[in-house]
Short mmCIF file of C-alpha atoms in Angstrom, two decimals:
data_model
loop_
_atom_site.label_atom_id
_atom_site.label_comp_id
_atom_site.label_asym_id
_atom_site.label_seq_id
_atom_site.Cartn_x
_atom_site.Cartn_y
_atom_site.Cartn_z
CA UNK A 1 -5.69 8.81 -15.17
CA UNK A 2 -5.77 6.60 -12.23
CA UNK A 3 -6.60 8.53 -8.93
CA UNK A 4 -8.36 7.18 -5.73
CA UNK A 5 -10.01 9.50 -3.09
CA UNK A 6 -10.77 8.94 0.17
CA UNK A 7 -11.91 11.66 3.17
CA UNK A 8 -9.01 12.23 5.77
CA UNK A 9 -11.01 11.77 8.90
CA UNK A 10 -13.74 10.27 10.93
CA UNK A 11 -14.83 10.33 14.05
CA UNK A 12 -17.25 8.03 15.74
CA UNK A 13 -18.43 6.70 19.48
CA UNK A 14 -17.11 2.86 20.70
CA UNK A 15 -20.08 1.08 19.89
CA UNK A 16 -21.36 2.92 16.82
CA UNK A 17 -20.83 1.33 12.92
CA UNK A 18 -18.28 3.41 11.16
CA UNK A 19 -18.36 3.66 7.16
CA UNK A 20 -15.47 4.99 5.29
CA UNK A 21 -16.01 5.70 1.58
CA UNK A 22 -13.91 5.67 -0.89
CA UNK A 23 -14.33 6.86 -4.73
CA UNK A 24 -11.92 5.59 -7.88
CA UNK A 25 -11.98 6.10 -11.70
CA UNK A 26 -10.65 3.23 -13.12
CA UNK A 27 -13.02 1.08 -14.46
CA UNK A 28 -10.62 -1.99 -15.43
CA UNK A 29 -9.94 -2.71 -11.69
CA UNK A 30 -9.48 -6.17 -11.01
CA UNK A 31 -9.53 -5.95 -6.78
CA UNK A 32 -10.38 -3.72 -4.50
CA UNK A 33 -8.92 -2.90 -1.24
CA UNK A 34 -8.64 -2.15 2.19
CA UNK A 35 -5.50 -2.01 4.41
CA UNK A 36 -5.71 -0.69 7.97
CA UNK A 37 -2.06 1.37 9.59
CA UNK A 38 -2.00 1.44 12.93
CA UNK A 39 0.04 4.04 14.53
CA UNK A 40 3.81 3.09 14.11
CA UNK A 41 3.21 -0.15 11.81
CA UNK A 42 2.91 -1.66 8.89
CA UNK A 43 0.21 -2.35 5.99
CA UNK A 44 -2.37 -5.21 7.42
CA UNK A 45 -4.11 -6.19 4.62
CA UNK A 46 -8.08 -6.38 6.46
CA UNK A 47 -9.93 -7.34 3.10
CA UNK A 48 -10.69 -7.48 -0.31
CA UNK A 49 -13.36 -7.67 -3.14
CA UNK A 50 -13.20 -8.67 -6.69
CA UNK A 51 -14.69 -6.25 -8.83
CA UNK A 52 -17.60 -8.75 -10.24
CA UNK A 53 -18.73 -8.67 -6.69
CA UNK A 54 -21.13 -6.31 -4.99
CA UNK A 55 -20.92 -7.23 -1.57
CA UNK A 56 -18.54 -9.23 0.86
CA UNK A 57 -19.01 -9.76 4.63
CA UNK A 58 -16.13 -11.05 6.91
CA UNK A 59 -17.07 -11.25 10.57
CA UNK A 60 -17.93 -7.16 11.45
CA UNK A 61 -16.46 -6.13 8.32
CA UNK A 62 -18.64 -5.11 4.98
CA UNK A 63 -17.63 -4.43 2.09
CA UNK A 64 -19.77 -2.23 -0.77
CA UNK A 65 -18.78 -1.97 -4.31
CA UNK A 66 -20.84 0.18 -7.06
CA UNK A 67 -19.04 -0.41 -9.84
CA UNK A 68 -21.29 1.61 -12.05
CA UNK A 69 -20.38 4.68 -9.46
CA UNK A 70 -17.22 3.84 -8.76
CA UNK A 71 -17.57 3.70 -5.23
CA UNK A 72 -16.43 1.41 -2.49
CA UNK A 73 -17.22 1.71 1.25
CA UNK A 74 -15.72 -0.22 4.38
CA UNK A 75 -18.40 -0.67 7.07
CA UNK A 76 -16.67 -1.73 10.33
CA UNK A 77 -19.66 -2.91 13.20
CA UNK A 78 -19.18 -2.10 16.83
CA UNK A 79 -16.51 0.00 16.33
CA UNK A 80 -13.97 -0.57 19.14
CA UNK A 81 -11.03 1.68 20.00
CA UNK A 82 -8.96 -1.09 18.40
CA UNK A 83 -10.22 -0.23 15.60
CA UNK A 84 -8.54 2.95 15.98
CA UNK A 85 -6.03 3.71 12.49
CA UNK A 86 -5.67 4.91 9.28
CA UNK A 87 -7.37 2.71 6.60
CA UNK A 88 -6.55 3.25 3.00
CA UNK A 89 -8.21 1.89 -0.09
CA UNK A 90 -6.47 0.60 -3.11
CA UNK A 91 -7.43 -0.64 -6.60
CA UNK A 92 -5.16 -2.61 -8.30
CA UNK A 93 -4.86 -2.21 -12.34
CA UNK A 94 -5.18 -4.88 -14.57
CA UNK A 95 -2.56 -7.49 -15.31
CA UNK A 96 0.19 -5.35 -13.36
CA UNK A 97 1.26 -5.76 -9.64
CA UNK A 98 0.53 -1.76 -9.30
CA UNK A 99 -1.75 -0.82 -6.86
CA UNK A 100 -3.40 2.82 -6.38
CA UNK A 101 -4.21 4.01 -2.87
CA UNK A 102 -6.56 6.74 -1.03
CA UNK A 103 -5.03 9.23 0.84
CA UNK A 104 -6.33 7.13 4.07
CA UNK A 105 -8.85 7.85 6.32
CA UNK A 106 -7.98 8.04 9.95
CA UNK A 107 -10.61 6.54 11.90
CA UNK A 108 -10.80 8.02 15.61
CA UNK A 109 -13.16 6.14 18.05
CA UNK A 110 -14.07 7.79 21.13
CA UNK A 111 -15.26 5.61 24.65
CA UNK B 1 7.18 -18.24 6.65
CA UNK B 2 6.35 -16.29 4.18
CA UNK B 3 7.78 -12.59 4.16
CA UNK B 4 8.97 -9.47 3.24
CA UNK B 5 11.88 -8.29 4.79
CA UNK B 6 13.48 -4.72 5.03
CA UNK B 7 16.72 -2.89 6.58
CA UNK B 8 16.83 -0.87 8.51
CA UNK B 9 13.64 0.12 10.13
CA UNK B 10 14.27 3.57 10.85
CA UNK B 11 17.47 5.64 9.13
CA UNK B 12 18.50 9.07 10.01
CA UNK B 13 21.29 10.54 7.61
CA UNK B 14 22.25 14.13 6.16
CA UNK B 15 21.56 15.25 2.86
CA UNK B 16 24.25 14.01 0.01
CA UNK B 17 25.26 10.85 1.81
CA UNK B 18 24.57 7.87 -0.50
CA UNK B 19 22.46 5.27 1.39
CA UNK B 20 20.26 2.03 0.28
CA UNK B 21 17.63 0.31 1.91
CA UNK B 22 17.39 -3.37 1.05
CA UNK B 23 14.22 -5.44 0.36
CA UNK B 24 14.16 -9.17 0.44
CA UNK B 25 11.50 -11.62 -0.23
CA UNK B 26 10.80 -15.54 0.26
CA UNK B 27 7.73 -16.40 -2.15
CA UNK B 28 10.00 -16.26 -5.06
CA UNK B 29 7.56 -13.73 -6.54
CA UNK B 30 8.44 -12.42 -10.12
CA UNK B 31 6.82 -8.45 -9.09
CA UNK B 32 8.40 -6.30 -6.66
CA UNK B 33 7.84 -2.84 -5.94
CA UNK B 34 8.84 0.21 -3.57
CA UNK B 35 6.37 2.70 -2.06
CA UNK B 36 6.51 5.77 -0.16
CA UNK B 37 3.63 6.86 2.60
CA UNK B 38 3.48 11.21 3.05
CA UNK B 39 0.70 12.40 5.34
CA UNK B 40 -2.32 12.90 2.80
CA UNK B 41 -1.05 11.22 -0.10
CA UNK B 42 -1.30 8.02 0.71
CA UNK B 43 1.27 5.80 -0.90
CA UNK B 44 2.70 5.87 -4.33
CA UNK B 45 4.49 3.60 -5.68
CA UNK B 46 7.97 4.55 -6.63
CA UNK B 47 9.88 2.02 -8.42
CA UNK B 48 8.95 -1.93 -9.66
CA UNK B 49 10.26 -4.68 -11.25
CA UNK B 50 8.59 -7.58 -13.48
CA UNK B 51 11.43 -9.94 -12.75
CA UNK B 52 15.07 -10.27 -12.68
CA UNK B 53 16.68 -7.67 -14.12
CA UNK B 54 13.34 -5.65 -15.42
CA UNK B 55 12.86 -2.98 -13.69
CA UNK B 56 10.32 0.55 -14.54
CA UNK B 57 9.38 3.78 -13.26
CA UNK B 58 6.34 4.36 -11.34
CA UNK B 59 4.82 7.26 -9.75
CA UNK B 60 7.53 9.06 -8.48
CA UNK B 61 10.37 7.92 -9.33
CA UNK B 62 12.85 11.25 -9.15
CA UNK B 63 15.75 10.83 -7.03
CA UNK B 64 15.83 7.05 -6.62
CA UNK B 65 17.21 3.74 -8.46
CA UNK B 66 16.52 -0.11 -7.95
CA UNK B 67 18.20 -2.94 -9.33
CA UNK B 68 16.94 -6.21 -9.61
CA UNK B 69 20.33 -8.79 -10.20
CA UNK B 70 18.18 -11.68 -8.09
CA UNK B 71 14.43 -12.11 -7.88
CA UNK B 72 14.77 -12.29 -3.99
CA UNK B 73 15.99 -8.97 -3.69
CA UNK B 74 14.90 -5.44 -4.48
CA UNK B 75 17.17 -2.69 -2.88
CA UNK B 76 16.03 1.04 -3.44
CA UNK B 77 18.93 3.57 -3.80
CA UNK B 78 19.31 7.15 -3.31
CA UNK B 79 22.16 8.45 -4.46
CA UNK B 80 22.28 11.67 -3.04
CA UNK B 81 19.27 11.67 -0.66
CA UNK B 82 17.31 15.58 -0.35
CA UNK B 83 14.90 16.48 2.67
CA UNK B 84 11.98 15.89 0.14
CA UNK B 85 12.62 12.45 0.15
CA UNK B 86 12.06 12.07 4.12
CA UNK B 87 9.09 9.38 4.54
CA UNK B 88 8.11 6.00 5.24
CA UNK B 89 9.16 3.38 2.30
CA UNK B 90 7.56 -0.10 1.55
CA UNK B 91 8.73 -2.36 -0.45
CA UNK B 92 6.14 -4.82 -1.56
CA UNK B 93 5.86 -7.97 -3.80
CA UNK B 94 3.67 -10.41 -5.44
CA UNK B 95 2.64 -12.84 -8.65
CA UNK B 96 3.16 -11.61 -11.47
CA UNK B 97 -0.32 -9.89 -12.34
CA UNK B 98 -1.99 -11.14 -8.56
CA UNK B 99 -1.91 -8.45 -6.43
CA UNK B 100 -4.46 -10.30 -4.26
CA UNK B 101 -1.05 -12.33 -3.28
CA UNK B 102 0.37 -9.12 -2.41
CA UNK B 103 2.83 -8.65 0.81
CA UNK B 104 3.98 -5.69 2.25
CA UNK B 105 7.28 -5.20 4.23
CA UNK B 106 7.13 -3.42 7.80
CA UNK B 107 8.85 -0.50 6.35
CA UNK B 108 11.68 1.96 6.96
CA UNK B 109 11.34 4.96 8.44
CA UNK B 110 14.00 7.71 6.56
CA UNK B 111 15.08 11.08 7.85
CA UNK B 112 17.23 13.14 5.48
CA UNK B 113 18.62 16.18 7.63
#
C-alpha cells in the first residue's frame, strides 16, 4: 500500500545545512512534496518536484529525488532558527487529489 | 484572493454533542478533502469529494460524514464526537487530478472532553 516515512527529529547548529530524508513506496507518484508547520499554524507549502525530475533548487532549498530508491531529501542551507518546524513530505497518487504524508520531521536549530 | 476558509479555529465540546466544522473555498475547484494531523502520524486524509455531490472514504473515515450540496463548500460532521477524535483538521482542495494546485485551510483545532 501507500505509506511514507520520515524520521521524527533533527537537530542541528544555526549556520549548519540540515537534510531531512524521507522514503515512499509508490512508484506511480506524480509530485513530490514538502510542507513546513510552524508551531501553532498552518500547512506552507515550501516546494515541490515532479517525479521525472532529479533535482530542484529554489534559493537555499534542494530538493533530491531517487526514484529508483524511492527516496526524497529536503536540504535547507544556513539553517536559521526560522527555519525552526515540523516539515512533512507528501506524494501525491496519480490522477486523484489524495496526497500521502510523513509523519514530519521536527527540525530544531540551536544558536 | 484565493483561499480556503474554515470555522472555527479552535472548538472545545463534550463527548455526544453533534458539531460541524465548515470548509469553504474560492477557486471553484472540483476536489476537496478533510485531513486530520496526530503527533507522529502525520496527516491522513479523512474524507473527499470529486465534485458536487460525490463524495468517498479515505483513510480514516470512522466517526465522521461530509456532504458536498455546492462545490464551494465541504463541511465535515461528527455526529456524536469521542475523545479519539481530538486533533487538528484541514480541509484542503484542488483541480481535479492537480494536487500541485493544492490549498490548505489554516485549520481547526478540536477538543472532545
Amino acid at each position: 500500500g501507500e505509506d511514507v516515512e520520515q524520521s521524527l527529529f533533527l537537530s542541528v547548529r544555526e549556520g549548519d545545512s540540515s537534510v531531512i530524508n524521507c522514503t515512499y513506496t509508490d512508484s506511480s507518484s506524480t509530485y513530490l512534496y514538502w510542507y513546513k508547520q510552524e508551531p501553532g499554524a498552518g500547512l506552507q507549502l515550501l516546494t515541490y518536484i515532479f517525479s521525472n525530475m532529479d533535482m530542484k533548487q529554489d534559493q537555499r532549498l534542494t530538493v533530491l529525488l531517487n526514484k529508483k530508491d524511492k527516496h526524497l531529501s529536503l536540504r535547507i542551507a544556513d539553517t536559521q532558527t526560522g527555519d525552526s518546524a515540523i516539515y512533512f513530505c507528501a506524494e501525491s497518487i496519480w490522477d486523484t487529489g489524495k496526497l500521502i504524508f510523513g509523519q514530519g520531521t521536527t527540525l530544531q536549530v540551536k544558536p | 484572493e484565493a483561499q480556503v476558509t474554515q470555522n472555527p479555529r479552535y472548538l472545545i465540546t463534550v463527548t455526544g454533542k453533534k458539531l460541524t466544522v465548515t470548509c469553504s473555498q474560492n477557486m471553484n475547484h472540483e476536489y476537496m478533502s478533510w485531513y486530520r494531523q496526530d503527533p507522529g502520524l502525520g496527516l491522513r486524509q479523512i474524507y473527499y469529494s470529486m465534485n458536487v455531490e460525490v463524495t468517498d472514504k479515505g483513510d480514516v473515515p470512522e466517526g465522521y460524514k461530509v456532504s458536498r450540496k455546492e462545490k464551494r463548500n465541504f463541511p465535515l460532521i461528527l455526529e456524536s464526537p469521542s475523545p479519539n477524535q481530538t486533533s487538528l483538521y484541514f480541509c484542503a482542495s484542488n483541480i481535479r487530478g492537480r494536487t500541485d494546485t493544492q490549498y490548505f485551510g489554516p485549520g481547526t483545532r478540536l477538543t472532545v472532553l
